[in-house]
PDB file of C-alpha atoms in Angstrom:
ATOM      1  CA  UNK A 761     -86.522-255.182 -39.820  1.00 42.00           C
ATOM      2  CA  UNK A 762     -84.762-256.627 -42.886  1.00 42.00           C
ATOM      3  CA  UNK A 763     -81.396-256.592 -41.093  1.00 43.00           C
ATOM      4  CA  UNK A 764     -82.885-258.347 -38.063  1.00 42.00           C
ATOM      5  CA  UNK A 765     -84.503-260.983 -40.279  1.00 40.00           C
ATOM      6  CA  UNK A 766     -81.220-261.624 -42.102  1.00 39.00           C
ATOM      7  CA  UNK A 767     -79.355-262.024 -38.811  1.00 41.00           C
ATOM      8  CA  UNK A 768     -82.001-264.427 -37.574  1.00 41.00           C
ATOM      9  CA  UNK A 769     -81.709-266.563 -40.699  1.00 41.00           C
ATOM     10  CA  UNK A 770     -77.930-266.601 -40.400  1.00 42.00           C
ATOM     11  CA  UNK A 771     -78.229-267.707 -36.785  1.00 43.00           C
ATOM     12  CA  UNK A 772     -80.537-270.569 -37.805  1.00 40.00           C
ATOM     13  CA  UNK A 773     -78.139-271.693 -40.555  1.00 41.00           C
ATOM     14  CA  UNK A 774     -75.174-271.555 -38.156  1.00 40.00           C
ATOM     15  CA  UNK A 775     -77.063-273.512 -35.522  1.00 42.00           C
ATOM     16  CA  UNK A 776     -78.094-276.177 -38.055  1.00 41.00           C
ATOM     17  CA  UNK A 777     -74.523-276.585 -39.325  1.00 41.00           C
ATOM     18  CA  UNK A 778     -73.238-276.855 -35.771  1.00 45.00           C
ATOM     19  CA  UNK A 779     -75.757-279.543 -34.954  1.00 52.00           C
ATOM     20  CA  UNK A 780     -74.790-281.637 -37.988  1.00 73.00           C
ATOM     21  CA  UNK A 781     -71.063-281.719 -37.269  1.00 89.00           C
ATOM     22  CA  UNK A 782     -70.484-285.395 -36.589  1.00 97.00           C
ATOM     23  CA  UNK A 783     -67.367-286.933 -35.062  1.00 97.00           C
ATOM     24  CA  UNK A 784     -66.034-289.810 -37.160  1.00 98.00           C
ATOM     25  CA  UNK A 785     -62.628-290.122 -35.440  1.00 98.00           C
ATOM     26  CA  UNK A 786     -61.170-289.365 -32.034  1.00 98.00           C
ATOM     27  CA  UNK A 787     -58.085-290.295 -30.020  1.00 97.00           C
ATOM     28  CA  UNK A 788     -59.267-293.902 -29.641  1.00 98.00           C
ATOM     29  CA  UNK A 789     -61.303-294.812 -32.704  1.00 98.00           C
ATOM     30  CA  UNK A 790     -61.637-294.329 -36.458  1.00 98.00           C
ATOM     31  CA  UNK A 791     -65.114-294.818 -37.880  1.00 98.00           C
ATOM     32  CA  UNK A 792     -65.652-295.962 -41.442  1.00 98.00           C
ATOM     33  CA  UNK A 793     -65.753-293.252 -44.073  1.00 96.00           C
ATOM     34  CA  UNK A 794     -65.083-293.805 -47.813  1.00 94.00           C
ATOM     35  CA  UNK A 795     -61.673-292.135 -48.033  1.00 93.00           C
ATOM     36  CA  UNK A 796     -60.187-293.133 -44.666  1.00 96.00           C
ATOM     37  CA  UNK A 797     -56.720-294.652 -44.998  1.00 96.00           C
ATOM     38  CA  UNK A 798     -54.796-296.111 -42.081  1.00 96.00           C
ATOM     39  CA  UNK A 799     -51.448-294.632 -41.067  1.00 97.00           C
ATOM     40  CA  UNK A 800     -48.823-296.390 -38.972  1.00 97.00           C
ATOM     41  CA  UNK A 801     -49.387-293.741 -36.304  1.00 97.00           C
ATOM     42  CA  UNK A 802     -52.893-295.195 -35.873  1.00 98.00           C
ATOM     43  CA  UNK A 803     -51.435-298.458 -34.511  1.00 98.00           C
ATOM     44  CA  UNK A 804     -51.004-297.420 -30.890  1.00 98.00           C
ATOM     45  CA  UNK A 805     -51.266-300.640 -28.845  1.00 97.00           C
ATOM     46  CA  UNK A 806     -48.281-301.526 -26.685  1.00 95.00           C
ATOM     47  CA  UNK A 807     -46.223-304.623 -27.378  1.00 94.00           C
ATOM     48  CA  UNK A 808     -46.885-307.740 -25.313  1.00 95.00           C
ATOM     49  CA  UNK A 809     -46.250-311.486 -25.522  1.00 95.00           C
ATOM     50  CA  UNK A 810     -49.669-312.258 -27.044  1.00 93.00           C
ATOM     51  CA  UNK A 811     -49.152-309.809 -29.896  1.00 93.00           C
ATOM     52  CA  UNK A 812     -45.655-311.101 -30.583  1.00 94.00           C
ATOM     53  CA  UNK A 813     -47.001-314.662 -30.598  1.00 94.00           C
ATOM     54  CA  UNK A 814     -49.640-313.787 -33.206  1.00 90.00           C
ATOM     55  CA  UNK A 815     -47.118-311.943 -35.336  1.00 92.00           C
ATOM     56  CA  UNK A 816     -44.787-314.932 -35.246  1.00 90.00           C
ATOM     57  CA  UNK A 817     -47.624-317.362 -36.014  1.00 88.00           C
ATOM     58  CA  UNK A 818     -48.763-315.523 -39.155  1.00 87.00           C
ATOM     59  CA  UNK A 819     -45.381-314.034 -40.073  1.00 91.00           C
ATOM     60  CA  UNK A 820     -47.146-310.666 -40.209  1.00 94.00           C
ATOM     61  CA  UNK A 821     -46.070-307.347 -38.697  1.00 95.00           C
ATOM     62  CA  UNK A 822     -49.406-305.746 -37.836  1.00 96.00           C
ATOM     63  CA  UNK A 823     -52.428-306.633 -35.722  1.00 96.00           C
ATOM     64  CA  UNK A 824     -55.515-304.709 -36.744  1.00 97.00           C
ATOM     65  CA  UNK A 825     -58.600-304.496 -34.548  1.00 98.00           C
ATOM     66  CA  UNK A 826     -61.728-303.597 -36.527  1.00 98.00           C
ATOM     67  CA  UNK A 827     -65.189-304.360 -35.198  1.00 98.00           C
ATOM     68  CA  UNK A 828     -68.773-303.520 -36.111  1.00 98.00           C
ATOM     69  CA  UNK A 829     -70.794-301.840 -33.393  1.00 98.00           C
ATOM     70  CA  UNK A 830     -74.522-301.152 -33.348  1.00 98.00           C
ATOM     71  CA  UNK A 831     -76.815-299.205 -31.032  1.00 98.00           C
ATOM     72  CA  UNK A 832     -80.593-299.140 -30.859  1.00 98.00           C
ATOM     73  CA  UNK A 833     -82.112-295.867 -29.649  1.00 98.00           C
ATOM     74  CA  UNK A 834     -85.731-295.387 -28.616  1.00 98.00           C
ATOM     75  CA  UNK A 835     -87.769-292.339 -27.520  1.00 98.00           C
ATOM     76  CA  UNK A 836     -86.913-291.227 -24.006  1.00 97.00           C
ATOM     77  CA  UNK A 837     -90.581-290.937 -23.013  1.00 97.00           C
ATOM     78  CA  UNK A 838     -92.301-294.316 -22.821  1.00 95.00           C
ATOM     79  CA  UNK A 839     -95.589-292.946 -24.138  1.00 95.00           C
ATOM     80  CA  UNK A 840     -93.815-291.943 -27.363  1.00 96.00           C
ATOM     81  CA  UNK A 841     -92.444-295.430 -28.077  1.00 96.00           C
ATOM     82  CA  UNK A 842     -95.580-296.552 -29.885  1.00 94.00           C
ATOM     83  CA  UNK A 843     -95.609-293.435 -32.051  1.00 95.00           C
ATOM     84  CA  UNK A 844     -91.968-292.669 -32.950  1.00 97.00           C
ATOM     85  CA  UNK A 845     -89.737-295.177 -34.729  1.00 97.00           C
ATOM     86  CA  UNK A 846     -86.693-296.725 -33.121  1.00 98.00           C
ATOM     87  CA  UNK A 847     -83.334-295.701 -34.616  1.00 98.00           C
ATOM     88  CA  UNK A 848     -80.510-298.149 -35.427  1.00 98.00           C
ATOM     89  CA  UNK A 849     -76.913-296.915 -35.787  1.00 98.00           C
ATOM     90  CA  UNK A 850     -74.237-299.200 -37.249  1.00 98.00           C
ATOM     91  CA  UNK A 851     -70.560-298.443 -37.876  1.00 98.00           C
ATOM     92  CA  UNK A 852     -67.316-300.358 -38.445  1.00 98.00           C
ATOM     93  CA  UNK A 853     -64.653-298.963 -36.108  1.00 98.00           C
ATOM     94  CA  UNK A 854     -60.858-299.253 -36.086  1.00 98.00           C
ATOM     95  CA  UNK A 855     -59.503-299.295 -32.524  1.00 98.00           C
ATOM     96  CA  UNK A 856     -56.220-297.383 -32.316  1.00 98.00           C
ATOM     97  CA  UNK A 857     -55.348-298.572 -28.815  1.00 97.00           C
ATOM     98  CA  UNK A 858     -56.025-302.215 -29.782  1.00 97.00           C
ATOM     99  CA  UNK A 859     -54.031-302.267 -33.043  1.00 98.00           C
ATOM    100  CA  UNK A 860     -50.298-302.897 -33.133  1.00 97.00           C
ATOM    101  CA  UNK A 861     -47.491-302.624 -35.689  1.00 96.00           C
ATOM    102  CA  UNK A 862     -44.096-304.197 -35.090  1.00 96.00           C
ATOM    103  CA  UNK A 863     -42.628-302.832 -38.324  1.00 94.00           C
ATOM    104  CA  UNK A 864     -43.820-300.294 -40.880  1.00 95.00           C
ATOM    105  CA  UNK A 865     -44.721-302.454 -43.870  1.00 94.00           C
ATOM    106  CA  UNK A 866     -46.771-300.542 -46.464  1.00 96.00           C
ATOM    107  CA  UNK A 867     -47.917-303.750 -48.174  1.00 96.00           C
ATOM    108  CA  UNK A 868     -49.401-305.012 -44.941  1.00 96.00           C
ATOM    109  CA  UNK A 869     -51.004-301.626 -44.313  1.00 96.00           C
ATOM    110  CA  UNK A 870     -52.848-301.912 -47.634  1.00 97.00           C
ATOM    111  CA  UNK A 871     -53.852-305.466 -46.832  1.00 97.00           C
ATOM    112  CA  UNK A 872     -55.182-304.399 -43.436  1.00 97.00           C
ATOM    113  CA  UNK A 873     -57.342-301.771 -45.133  1.00 98.00           C
ATOM    114  CA  UNK A 874     -59.328-304.596 -46.720  1.00 98.00           C
ATOM    115  CA  UNK A 875     -60.559-305.630 -43.261  1.00 98.00           C
ATOM    116  CA  UNK A 876     -62.209-302.214 -43.045  1.00 98.00           C
ATOM    117  CA  UNK A 877     -63.850-302.837 -46.425  1.00 98.00           C
ATOM    118  CA  UNK A 878     -65.097-306.228 -45.235  1.00 98.00           C
ATOM    119  CA  UNK A 879     -66.558-304.708 -42.078  1.00 98.00           C
ATOM    120  CA  UNK A 880     -68.283-301.964 -44.065  1.00 98.00           C
ATOM    121  CA  UNK A 881     -69.705-304.501 -46.505  1.00 98.00           C
ATOM    122  CA  UNK A 882     -71.108-306.575 -43.626  1.00 98.00           C
ATOM    123  CA  UNK A 883     -72.474-303.387 -42.045  1.00 98.00           C
ATOM    124  CA  UNK A 884     -74.262-302.451 -45.263  1.00 98.00           C
ATOM    125  CA  UNK A 885     -75.805-305.889 -45.587  1.00 98.00           C
ATOM    126  CA  UNK A 886     -76.849-305.678 -41.942  1.00 98.00           C
ATOM    127  CA  UNK A 887     -78.395-302.252 -42.452  1.00 98.00           C
ATOM    128  CA  UNK A 888     -80.289-303.579 -45.463  1.00 98.00           C
ATOM    129  CA  UNK A 889     -81.654-306.410 -43.308  1.00 98.00           C
ATOM    130  CA  UNK A 890     -82.882-303.940 -40.709  1.00 98.00           C
ATOM    131  CA  UNK A 891     -84.554-301.844 -43.416  1.00 98.00           C
ATOM    132  CA  UNK A 892     -86.141-304.934 -44.972  1.00 98.00           C
ATOM    133  CA  UNK A 893     -87.536-305.951 -41.586  1.00 98.00           C
ATOM    134  CA  UNK A 894     -89.160-302.551 -41.160  1.00 97.00           C
ATOM    135  CA  UNK A 895     -90.726-302.828 -44.608  1.00 97.00           C
ATOM    136  CA  UNK A 896     -92.079-306.283 -43.785  1.00 97.00           C
ATOM    137  CA  UNK A 897     -93.363-305.220 -40.366  1.00 97.00           C
ATOM    138  CA  UNK A 898     -94.062-301.470 -40.415  1.00 96.00           C
ATOM    139  CA  UNK A 899     -94.370-299.394 -37.292  1.00 94.00           C
ATOM    140  CA  UNK A 900     -92.709-299.604 -33.906  1.00 97.00           C
ATOM    141  CA  UNK A 901     -91.807-302.543 -31.698  1.00 97.00           C
ATOM    142  CA  UNK A 902     -90.079-304.981 -34.061  1.00 97.00           C
ATOM    143  CA  UNK A 903     -86.531-303.623 -33.691  1.00 98.00           C
ATOM    144  CA  UNK A 904     -86.237-304.288 -29.925  1.00 98.00           C
ATOM    145  CA  UNK A 905     -87.382-307.853 -30.654  1.00 98.00           C
ATOM    146  CA  UNK A 906     -84.931-308.553 -33.480  1.00 98.00           C
ATOM    147  CA  UNK A 907     -82.057-306.142 -32.777  1.00 98.00           C
ATOM    148  CA  UNK A 908     -79.600-308.567 -31.156  1.00 98.00           C
ATOM    149  CA  UNK A 909     -80.323-311.342 -33.663  1.00 98.00           C
ATOM    150  CA  UNK A 910     -79.750-309.107 -36.696  1.00 98.00           C
ATOM    151  CA  UNK A 911     -76.715-307.449 -35.107  1.00 98.00           C
ATOM    152  CA  UNK A 912     -75.096-310.802 -34.389  1.00 98.00           C
ATOM    153  CA  UNK A 913     -75.941-312.116 -37.879  1.00 98.00           C
ATOM    154  CA  UNK A 914     -74.013-309.118 -39.200  1.00 98.00           C
ATOM    155  CA  UNK A 915     -71.042-309.793 -36.936  1.00 98.00           C
ATOM    156  CA  UNK A 916     -71.003-313.471 -37.917  1.00 98.00           C
ATOM    157  CA  UNK A 917     -70.992-312.455 -41.579  1.00 98.00           C
ATOM    158  CA  UNK A 918     -68.009-310.179 -40.973  1.00 98.00           C
ATOM    159  CA  UNK A 919     -66.094-312.843 -39.034  1.00 98.00           C
ATOM    160  CA  UNK A 920     -66.603-315.485 -41.732  1.00 98.00           C
ATOM    161  CA  UNK A 921     -65.249-313.108 -44.342  1.00 98.00           C
ATOM    162  CA  UNK A 922     -62.343-312.119 -42.085  1.00 98.00           C
ATOM    163  CA  UNK A 923     -61.414-315.781 -41.745  1.00 98.00           C
ATOM    164  CA  UNK A 924     -61.553-316.404 -45.503  1.00 98.00           C
ATOM    165  CA  UNK A 925     -59.557-313.293 -46.343  1.00 98.00           C
ATOM    166  CA  UNK A 926     -56.921-314.064 -43.695  1.00 96.00           C
ATOM    167  CA  UNK A 927     -56.594-317.625 -44.952  1.00 96.00           C
ATOM    168  CA  UNK A 928     -56.268-316.638 -48.609  1.00 97.00           C
ATOM    169  CA  UNK A 929     -53.894-313.710 -48.171  1.00 95.00           C
ATOM    170  CA  UNK A 930     -51.867-314.367 -45.011  1.00 92.00           C
ATOM    171  CA  UNK A 931     -51.884-318.134 -44.535  1.00 92.00           C
ATOM    172  CA  UNK A 932     -52.025-319.665 -48.012  1.00 95.00           C
ATOM    173  CA  UNK A 933     -50.511-316.605 -49.737  1.00 94.00           C
ATOM    174  CA  UNK A 934     -52.652-317.212 -52.806  1.00 96.00           C
ATOM    175  CA  UNK A 935     -51.386-315.385 -55.857  1.00 97.00           C
ATOM    176  CA  UNK A 936     -53.657-312.460 -56.722  1.00 98.00           C
ATOM    177  CA  UNK A 937     -55.895-313.008 -53.660  1.00 98.00           C
ATOM    178  CA  UNK A 938     -55.475-309.478 -52.326  1.00 98.00           C
ATOM    179  CA  UNK A 939     -56.448-307.884 -55.642  1.00 98.00           C
ATOM    180  CA  UNK A 940     -59.396-310.258 -56.063  1.00 98.00           C
ATOM    181  CA  UNK A 941     -60.729-309.481 -52.603  1.00 98.00           C
ATOM    182  CA  UNK A 942     -60.292-305.746 -53.056  1.00 98.00           C
ATOM    183  CA  UNK A 943     -62.116-305.767 -56.396  1.00 98.00           C
ATOM    184  CA  UNK A 944     -64.928-307.947 -55.050  1.00 98.00           C
ATOM    185  CA  UNK A 945     -65.433-305.670 -52.057  1.00 98.00           C
ATOM    186  CA  UNK A 946     -65.259-302.480 -54.117  1.00 98.00           C
ATOM    187  CA  UNK A 947     -67.994-303.879 -56.377  1.00 98.00           C
ATOM    188  CA  UNK A 948     -70.133-304.965 -53.421  1.00 98.00           C
ATOM    189  CA  UNK A 949     -69.765-301.633 -51.643  1.00 98.00           C
ATOM    190  CA  UNK A 950     -70.929-299.912 -54.804  1.00 98.00           C
ATOM    191  CA  UNK A 951     -73.841-302.334 -55.072  1.00 98.00           C
ATOM    192  CA  UNK A 952     -74.912-301.540 -51.499  1.00 98.00           C
ATOM    193  CA  UNK A 953     -74.095-297.825 -51.676  1.00 98.00           C
ATOM    194  CA  UNK A 954     -77.602-296.952 -50.493  1.00 98.00           C
ATOM    195  CA  UNK A 955     -76.795-298.574 -47.134  1.00 98.00           C
ATOM    196  CA  UNK A 956     -73.408-296.921 -46.560  1.00 98.00           C
ATOM    197  CA  UNK A 957     -72.315-295.952 -43.064  1.00 98.00           C
ATOM    198  CA  UNK A 958     -73.038-292.265 -42.502  1.00 98.00           C
ATOM    199  CA  UNK A 959     -71.106-289.785 -40.353  1.00 98.00           C
ATOM    200  CA  UNK A 960     -73.943-289.817 -37.817  1.00 98.00           C
ATOM    201  CA  UNK A 961     -73.540-293.595 -37.439  1.00 98.00           C
ATOM    202  CA  UNK A 962     -69.858-293.117 -36.602  1.00 98.00           C
ATOM    203  CA  UNK A 963     -70.661-290.265 -34.232  1.00 98.00           C
ATOM    204  CA  UNK A 964     -73.237-292.339 -32.349  1.00 98.00           C
ATOM    205  CA  UNK A 965     -70.855-295.281 -31.960  1.00 98.00           C
ATOM    206  CA  UNK A 966     -67.688-293.329 -31.136  1.00 98.00           C
ATOM    207  CA  UNK A 967     -69.173-290.825 -28.689  1.00 97.00           C
ATOM    208  CA  UNK A 968     -71.717-293.189 -27.136  1.00 97.00           C
ATOM    209  CA  UNK A 969     -74.249-290.345 -27.127  1.00 97.00           C
ATOM    210  CA  UNK A 970     -77.663-290.446 -28.855  1.00 98.00           C
ATOM    211  CA  UNK A 971     -77.971-288.349 -32.003  1.00 97.00           C
ATOM    212  CA  UNK A 972     -81.594-287.345 -31.409  1.00 97.00           C
ATOM    213  CA  UNK A 973     -82.162-285.203 -28.351  1.00 94.00           C
ATOM    214  CA  UNK A 974     -85.313-286.976 -27.189  1.00 97.00           C
ATOM    215  CA  UNK A 975     -83.918-290.511 -27.620  1.00 98.00           C
ATOM    216  CA  UNK A 976     -81.973-292.860 -25.340  1.00 98.00           C
ATOM    217  CA  UNK A 977     -80.247-296.220 -25.725  1.00 98.00           C
ATOM    218  CA  UNK A 978     -82.924-298.926 -25.695  1.00 98.00           C
ATOM    219  CA  UNK A 979     -83.175-300.097 -22.050  1.00 97.00           C
ATOM    220  CA  UNK A 980     -84.354-303.582 -23.048  1.00 96.00           C
ATOM    221  CA  UNK A 981     -84.060-305.788 -26.122  1.00 98.00           C
ATOM    222  CA  UNK A 982     -85.050-309.391 -26.691  1.00 98.00           C
ATOM    223  CA  UNK A 983     -82.356-312.071 -26.441  1.00 97.00           C
ATOM    224  CA  UNK A 984     -80.631-313.338 -29.565  1.00 98.00           C
ATOM    225  CA  UNK A 985     -82.746-316.089 -31.162  1.00 97.00           C
ATOM    226  CA  UNK A 986     -79.622-318.305 -31.430  1.00 97.00           C
ATOM    227  CA  UNK A 987     -78.434-317.605 -27.906  1.00 97.00           C
ATOM    228  CA  UNK A 988     -75.358-315.613 -28.992  1.00 96.00           C
ATOM    229  CA  UNK A 989     -74.053-313.233 -26.342  1.00 93.00           C
ATOM    230  CA  UNK A 990     -71.574-311.029 -28.237  1.00 89.00           C
TER     231      UNK A 990
END
């Protein structure tokens, strides 16, 4: 009996570990995780005239595509949607097939890494806003109403910071700008550590499959309050 019980417990532990193995990178995407560093082999987009034009415009050898994605999952059974909370998954993702490197410049690789930090910072602020909304309005129903508006606020935040960073570092070539941005973002990421992107967030975004077995992607959400469609 003892041997059978031990084997049963081991089976439960193995099953639990298997279920919590989350994919944070695949052949197309790299999801944010604290120690991820880009390699030149990650830049897999093919050369074309548009990429060469951008490289010439900014006098820069890499084009890095990093976006924030978010999914809202709800219980599969409609009768459960008033009882079980909706789940929001947010993750910054580097697209390998969308990113291009003309030359292997390690300085530019480090500078590109800051875009990932910016996206993660915006994601953490966005996640905090979702959590704050749930505290203000407990229970179910509010996320489908506000999901697109909060998601797009987060994306706007990221894009504004992208523009400022690009201008300071790659256009104006401000002395010390790279180090200042990196320090600022490191401090902010530490400040918002509670809202860090988790492996399950990356898994949900990269695989496109719900984490919870009895959940599906929300079939309907309310339109963005500002009319944004991205």
